[in-house]
């Protein structure tokens, strides 16, 4: 089995945010404090490395809210394994990013 | 008058759309849809952050450009072989001539230019050649053991074909701002002649194909100990060109190393 890729601090934060339930670009920017020019290229890299996967929201749901559909991101099984390995490298990372429910309280 | 909020929205959308031009076409629609959808949400939730958000699109589009190069191109314009170079320059000449003929303002500029133009145009060409000869050495490699007629014919043809887009381009530019016409023509000729000469120096003197596979030799920090520069090879195996990286030394002229038939085997698959 191939070794899990080593992630940078930024990539780990983004992966952690997606795992915590922040599923689209702007929410990840908000919770990590990173600018869009960092977040989006990092997410492209993570998707290229098969650590996350993107999916467009159904048009029907977006139409009900009268807004354009959003692209949502989720972790792949490889992404989960890699994040677990990265959390051992950056043990304080998990505490930095609250879940969306905790954040809204 | 446009509302400031509408202006901001337009500016942010235009910024993202401008960045999208860098994204390879096969990914552009998806990329643009994602950025515009997010922008719409940000404009509604926190408009103050929308412009900073839209500027980040350039970084993302550069990443897409670097990591998703266009997989296939229907038409590849290349100047590698002498035939394709002449074809491309002819195409450029025809397009620029058509554009200037279809542009009434450019025709007007041509009519205004024509009476004194006959007199000073040869002078302008001579001045451009003089400026090129000052700015770069005129040395061009001659083919070993054979006539260089084809080499110079190709060079003359390139110059002649380049003069057309330079002249027509200047007329089009001059129609917008007439006082710049003579200066633009001179600058155009200098740049065109310089390109023709540089292009000629990077060609194999035997088959006239552009040399390829550049390899850096030596290190700039050890100029006293060793030669440094770049080696190019002819893909058909006719020879190698050594271009010095040091423009000030006695050895700054480029050298052509002819490869004899014993090297043929190495280039056989081409």
Coordinates of C-alpha atoms in Angstrom, one line a residue:
Chain A
X1 CA 0.0 0.0 0.0
X2 CA 1.3 3.5 -0.9
X3 CA 2.2 5.8 2.0
X4 CA -0.3 8.6 2.7
X5 CA 0.8 11.9 1.1
X6 CA 2.2 14.4 3.6
X7 CA 0.0 17.5 3.7
X8 CA 1.1 21.1 4.3
X9 CA -0.4 23.0 7.2
X10 CA -2.8 24.8 4.8
X11 CA -4.0 21.7 3.0
X12 CA -4.5 20.0 6.4
X13 CA -6.7 23.0 7.6
X14 CA -8.8 22.8 4.4
X15 CA -9.2 19.0 4.7
X16 CA -10.1 19.4 8.4
X17 CA -12.6 22.1 7.5
X18 CA -14.3 19.9 4.9
X19 CA -14.3 17.0 7.3
X20 CA -15.9 19.2 10.0
X21 CA -18.8 20.0 7.6
X22 CA -17.8 23.1 5.7
X23 CA -18.6 22.0 2.2
X24 CA -18.2 24.9 -0.1
X25 CA -15.4 27.3 -1.0
X26 CA -16.6 30.4 0.9
X27 CA -17.4 28.6 4.1
X28 CA -13.9 27.0 4.1
X29 CA -12.4 30.5 3.6
X30 CA -14.4 31.9 6.5
X31 CA -13.5 29.2 8.9
X32 CA -9.9 28.9 8.0
X33 CA -9.3 32.6 7.5
X34 CA -7.5 31.8 4.2
X35 CA -8.1 34.0 1.1
X36 CA -9.8 32.6 -2.0
X37 CA -6.5 32.6 -4.0
X38 CA -5.2 30.1 -1.5
X39 CA -8.2 28.0 -0.8
X40 CA -9.3 27.2 -4.4
X41 CA -6.0 26.2 -5.8
X42 CA -5.4 24.0 -2.7
X43 CA -8.8 22.4 -3.2
X44 CA -7.9 21.7 -6.8
X45 CA -4.7 20.0 -5.7
X46 CA -6.6 17.9 -3.1
X47 CA -9.1 16.9 -5.7
X48 CA -6.4 16.0 -8.2
X49 CA -4.7 13.8 -5.5
X50 CA -8.1 12.2 -4.9
X51 CA -8.3 13.4 -1.3
X52 CA -11.6 15.3 -1.8
X53 CA -14.3 15.0 -4.4
X54 CA -16.6 17.8 -5.7
X55 CA -20.3 17.5 -6.7
X56 CA -22.6 20.2 -8.0
X57 CA -25.8 20.8 -6.0
X58 CA -29.0 19.7 -7.7
X59 CA -30.5 22.5 -9.8
X60 CA -33.9 21.9 -8.2
X61 CA -32.7 22.7 -4.8
X62 CA -30.9 25.9 -6.0
X63 CA -34.0 26.9 -8.0
X64 CA -36.2 26.6 -4.8
X65 CA -33.9 29.2 -3.1
X66 CA -33.6 31.3 -6.3
X67 CA -29.8 31.1 -6.4
X68 CA -27.2 29.4 -8.6
X69 CA -26.2 25.9 -7.6
X70 CA -23.1 25.5 -5.5
X71 CA -20.3 23.1 -5.8
X72 CA -19.9 21.0 -2.7
X73 CA -16.8 19.1 -1.5
X74 CA -16.5 16.0 0.6
X75 CA -13.6 13.8 1.7
X76 CA -12.8 10.6 0.0
X77 CA -11.8 7.5 2.0
X78 CA -8.1 8.3 1.0
X79 CA -8.7 11.8 2.2
X80 CA -10.0 10.6 5.6
X81 CA -6.9 8.3 6.0
X82 CA -4.6 11.2 5.0
X83 CA -6.3 13.6 7.4
X84 CA -5.9 11.1 10.2
X85 CA -2.2 10.9 9.5
X86 CA -1.9 14.7 9.2
X87 CA -3.7 15.2 12.5
X88 CA -0.9 13.2 14.2
X89 CA 1.5 15.7 12.6
X90 CA -0.6 18.7 13.7
X91 CA -2.3 17.6 16.9
X92 CA -3.8 21.0 17.7
X93 CA -5.5 21.3 14.3
X94 CA -8.7 19.5 15.2
X95 CA -9.4 22.0 18.0
X96 CA -8.9 25.0 15.7
X97 CA -11.9 24.3 13.5
X98 CA -15.3 24.0 15.2
X99 CA -18.2 22.2 13.5
X100 CA -20.7 24.4 11.7
X101 CA -23.2 23.7 14.5
X102 CA -20.9 24.8 17.2
X103 CA -19.8 27.9 15.2
X104 CA -23.4 29.1 14.8
X105 CA -24.1 28.9 18.5
Chain B
X1 CA -26.2 56.5 -13.6
X2 CA -25.3 53.1 -12.3
X3 CA -25.8 52.5 -8.6
X4 CA -22.4 51.9 -6.7
X5 CA -23.6 48.5 -5.6
X6 CA -24.4 47.5 -9.2
X7 CA -21.0 48.9 -10.3
X8 CA -19.2 46.7 -7.7
X9 CA -21.2 43.7 -8.7
X10 CA -20.2 44.2 -12.4
X11 CA -16.6 44.8 -11.5
X12 CA -16.4 41.7 -9.4
X13 CA -18.0 39.6 -12.2
X14 CA -15.8 41.1 -14.8
X15 CA -12.7 40.3 -12.7
X16 CA -13.7 36.7 -12.5
X17 CA -14.6 36.5 -16.2
X18 CA -11.3 38.0 -17.1
X19 CA -9.5 35.5 -14.9
X20 CA -11.5 32.7 -16.6
X21 CA -9.7 33.4 -19.9
X22 CA -6.6 31.8 -18.5
X23 CA -8.5 28.6 -17.7
X24 CA -8.2 25.9 -20.4
X25 CA -11.4 25.9 -22.4
X26 CA -12.5 22.4 -21.5
X27 CA -12.6 23.4 -17.8
X28 CA -13.7 27.0 -18.2
X29 CA -17.5 26.7 -18.0
X30 CA -17.4 24.6 -14.8
X31 CA -14.7 26.8 -13.3
X32 CA -16.6 30.0 -14.1
X33 CA -19.9 28.6 -12.8
X34 CA -18.3 27.7 -9.4
X35 CA -16.7 31.1 -8.9
X36 CA -19.8 33.1 -10.0
X37 CA -22.1 31.0 -7.8
X38 CA -19.8 31.6 -4.8
X39 CA -19.6 35.3 -5.7
X40 CA -23.3 35.6 -5.7
X41 CA -23.5 34.1 -2.2
X42 CA -20.8 36.4 -0.9
X43 CA -22.4 39.5 -2.4
X44 CA -25.5 38.6 -0.5
X45 CA -23.9 37.6 2.8
X46 CA -21.0 39.9 3.1
X47 CA -20.5 42.3 0.2
X48 CA -17.4 43.9 1.7
X49 CA -15.4 40.7 1.1
X50 CA -16.6 40.2 -2.5
X51 CA -13.9 42.1 -4.3
X52 CA -11.1 40.5 -2.4
X53 CA -12.7 37.1 -3.2
X54 CA -13.0 37.9 -6.9
X55 CA -9.2 38.8 -7.1
X56 CA -8.3 35.3 -5.8
X57 CA -9.8 34.0 -9.1
X58 CA -6.5 34.9 -10.9
X59 CA -4.4 32.7 -8.6
X60 CA -6.9 29.8 -9.2
X61 CA -6.9 30.4 -12.9
X62 CA -3.1 30.4 -13.1
X63 CA -3.1 27.1 -11.2
X64 CA -5.6 25.7 -13.7
X65 CA -3.5 27.0 -16.6
X66 CA -0.3 25.4 -15.2
X67 CA -1.8 22.1 -14.2
X68 CA -4.4 21.5 -16.9
X69 CA -2.7 22.4 -20.2
X70 CA -5.0 22.1 -23.2
X71 CA -5.1 18.5 -24.2
X72 CA -5.6 18.9 -27.9
X73 CA -5.6 21.8 -30.3
X74 CA -7.4 21.7 -33.6
X75 CA -4.8 23.9 -35.3
X76 CA -1.3 24.3 -34.0
X77 CA 0.4 27.3 -35.4
X78 CA 4.1 26.6 -35.3
X79 CA 7.2 28.1 -36.9
X80 CA 9.3 25.0 -36.4
X81 CA 9.7 24.0 -40.0
X82 CA 10.6 26.6 -42.7
X83 CA 7.3 25.7 -44.5
X84 CA 5.1 26.3 -41.5
X85 CA 7.0 29.5 -40.7
X86 CA 6.3 30.9 -44.1
X87 CA 2.7 29.7 -44.0
X88 CA 2.2 31.4 -40.6
X89 CA 3.7 34.6 -41.8
X90 CA 1.7 34.5 -45.0
X91 CA -1.5 34.0 -43.0
X92 CA -0.5 36.9 -40.7
X93 CA 0.2 39.1 -43.8
X94 CA -3.2 38.2 -45.4
X95 CA -5.1 38.8 -42.2
X96 CA -3.5 42.2 -41.5
X97 CA -3.9 43.3 -45.1
X98 CA -7.6 42.3 -45.1
X99 CA -8.1 44.1 -41.7
X100 CA -6.5 47.3 -43.0
X101 CA -8.4 47.2 -46.3
X102 CA -11.7 46.7 -44.4
X103 CA -10.9 49.6 -42.1
X104 CA -11.9 52.9 -43.8
X105 CA -9.9 54.9 -41.2
X106 CA -6.8 52.9 -42.0
X107 CA -7.2 53.5 -45.7
X108 CA -7.6 57.2 -45.1
X109 CA -4.3 57.1 -43.0
X110 CA -2.7 55.3 -46.0
X111 CA -3.8 58.0 -48.4
X112 CA -2.5 60.8 -46.1
X113 CA 0.8 58.9 -45.6
X114 CA 1.4 58.1 -49.2
X115 CA 2.8 61.3 -50.8
X116 CA 5.7 61.8 -48.3
X117 CA 5.8 58.1 -47.5
X118 CA 7.4 57.1 -50.8
X119 CA 10.3 59.4 -49.9
X120 CA 10.9 58.5 -46.4
X121 CA 10.0 54.8 -46.3
X122 CA 13.3 53.5 -47.7
X123 CA 15.0 55.7 -45.1
X124 CA 12.9 54.2 -42.4
X125 CA 13.8 50.7 -43.4
X126 CA 17.5 51.5 -43.6
X127 CA 17.3 53.1 -40.1
X128 CA 15.5 50.1 -38.7
X129 CA 18.3 47.8 -40.2
X130 CA 20.9 50.1 -38.7
X131 CA 19.3 49.9 -35.3
X132 CA 19.0 46.1 -35.5
X133 CA 22.7 45.8 -36.5
X134 CA 23.7 48.0 -33.5
X135 CA 21.5 46.1 -31.0
X136 CA 22.6 42.5 -32.1
X137 CA 25.4 40.9 -34.0
X138 CA 24.5 40.1 -37.6
X139 CA 26.4 36.9 -37.8
X140 CA 24.4 34.0 -39.2
X141 CA 25.7 30.5 -39.6
X142 CA 26.4 29.3 -43.1
X143 CA 25.7 25.6 -44.0
X144 CA 28.9 23.6 -44.2
X145 CA 29.9 22.3 -47.7
X146 CA 26.9 23.6 -49.6
X147 CA 25.4 26.7 -51.0
X148 CA 23.6 29.2 -48.7
X149 CA 21.2 30.5 -51.3
X150 CA 18.2 28.7 -49.8
X151 CA 19.2 30.1 -46.4
X152 CA 19.2 33.7 -47.6
X153 CA 16.1 33.3 -49.7
X154 CA 14.2 32.1 -46.6
X155 CA 15.5 35.0 -44.6
X156 CA 14.5 37.5 -47.4
X157 CA 11.1 35.9 -47.6
X158 CA 10.6 36.2 -43.9
X159 CA 11.5 39.9 -43.9
X160 CA 9.2 40.6 -46.9
X161 CA 6.3 38.8 -45.3
X162 CA 6.9 40.5 -41.9
X163 CA 6.8 43.9 -43.5
X164 CA 3.2 43.5 -44.5
X165 CA 1.7 43.0 -41.0
X166 CA 4.0 45.7 -39.6
X167 CA 2.9 48.2 -42.3
X168 CA -0.8 47.3 -42.1
X169 CA -0.8 47.1 -38.2
X170 CA 0.8 50.6 -38.2
X171 CA -1.9 51.9 -40.5
X172 CA -4.6 50.5 -38.2
X173 CA -2.9 52.0 -35.1
X174 CA -2.3 55.2 -37.0
X175 CA -6.0 55.5 -37.8
X176 CA -6.6 55.8 -34.1
X177 CA -3.8 58.2 -33.3
X178 CA -2.2 59.6 -36.5
X179 CA 0.9 61.3 -35.0
X180 CA 2.4 58.0 -33.9
X181 CA 2.4 56.4 -37.4
X182 CA 6.1 57.0 -38.4
X183 CA 7.4 56.1 -35.0
X184 CA 5.2 53.0 -34.8
X185 CA 6.4 52.0 -38.2
X186 CA 10.0 52.3 -37.2
X187 CA 9.5 50.4 -34.0
X188 CA 7.6 47.7 -35.8
X189 CA 10.3 47.3 -38.4
X190 CA 13.0 47.1 -35.7
X191 CA 11.1 44.5 -33.8
X192 CA 10.2 42.6 -36.9
X193 CA 13.8 42.5 -38.3
X194 CA 15.1 41.6 -34.9
X195 CA 12.7 38.7 -34.6
X196 CA 13.6 37.5 -38.1
X197 CA 17.3 37.6 -37.3
X198 CA 16.9 35.9 -33.9
X199 CA 14.7 33.2 -35.5
X200 CA 17.2 32.7 -38.2
X201 CA 20.0 32.2 -35.7
X202 CA 18.0 29.5 -33.9
X203 CA 17.6 27.4 -37.1
X204 CA 19.7 24.5 -38.4
X205 CA 21.7 25.9 -41.4
X206 CA 21.1 22.7 -43.3
X207 CA 17.3 21.9 -42.9
X208 CA 16.2 25.3 -41.5
X209 CA 14.1 23.7 -38.8
X210 CA 14.1 25.5 -35.4
X211 CA 16.7 23.9 -33.1
X212 CA 15.3 22.3 -30.0
X213 CA 16.0 20.5 -26.7
X214 CA 18.0 23.3 -25.0
X215 CA 20.5 22.1 -22.4
X216 CA 22.3 24.4 -20.0
X217 CA 26.0 23.8 -19.7
X218 CA 28.3 25.1 -17.0
X219 CA 27.5 27.6 -14.3
X220 CA 27.4 31.4 -14.5
X221 CA 29.3 31.7 -11.3
X222 CA 32.4 29.9 -12.7
X223 CA 33.0 32.0 -15.9
X224 CA 36.7 32.1 -15.3
X225 CA 37.0 28.4 -15.1
X226 CA 34.7 27.1 -17.8
X227 CA 32.5 28.1 -20.7
X228 CA 28.8 28.3 -19.9
X229 CA 25.8 28.6 -22.1
X230 CA 23.1 26.6 -23.8
X231 CA 23.3 23.8 -26.3
X232 CA 20.5 23.3 -28.9
X233 CA 20.3 20.4 -31.3
X234 CA 18.7 19.9 -34.7
X235 CA 16.1 17.2 -34.2
X236 CA 17.1 15.7 -37.6
X237 CA 20.7 15.2 -36.3
X238 CA 22.4 17.8 -38.5
X239 CA 24.3 19.4 -35.6
X240 CA 24.3 21.3 -32.3
X241 CA 24.4 25.0 -31.6
X242 CA 26.3 26.4 -28.7
X243 CA 25.0 29.8 -27.5
X244 CA 27.2 31.6 -24.9
X245 CA 25.5 32.8 -21.7
X246 CA 28.2 35.5 -21.3
X247 CA 27.6 38.3 -23.7
X248 CA 30.8 40.2 -22.8
X249 CA 33.5 37.6 -23.3
X250 CA 35.5 37.0 -26.5
X251 CA 33.6 33.7 -26.8
X252 CA 30.2 35.2 -26.9
X253 CA 29.4 34.3 -30.5
X254 CA 27.3 31.2 -31.1
X255 CA 29.1 28.2 -32.5
X256 CA 27.7 25.5 -34.8
X257 CA 28.9 21.9 -34.4
X258 CA 28.2 19.8 -37.4
X259 CA 27.4 16.2 -36.6
X260 CA 28.6 13.7 -39.2
X261 CA 26.8 10.4 -40.3
X262 CA 28.1 8.5 -37.2
X263 CA 25.4 10.3 -35.2
X264 CA 22.6 9.3 -37.5
X265 CA 21.6 6.3 -35.4
X266 CA 20.8 8.5 -32.5
X267 CA 18.2 10.5 -34.4
X268 CA 16.8 7.6 -36.5
X269 CA 13.4 7.6 -35.0
X270 CA 12.8 11.2 -36.1

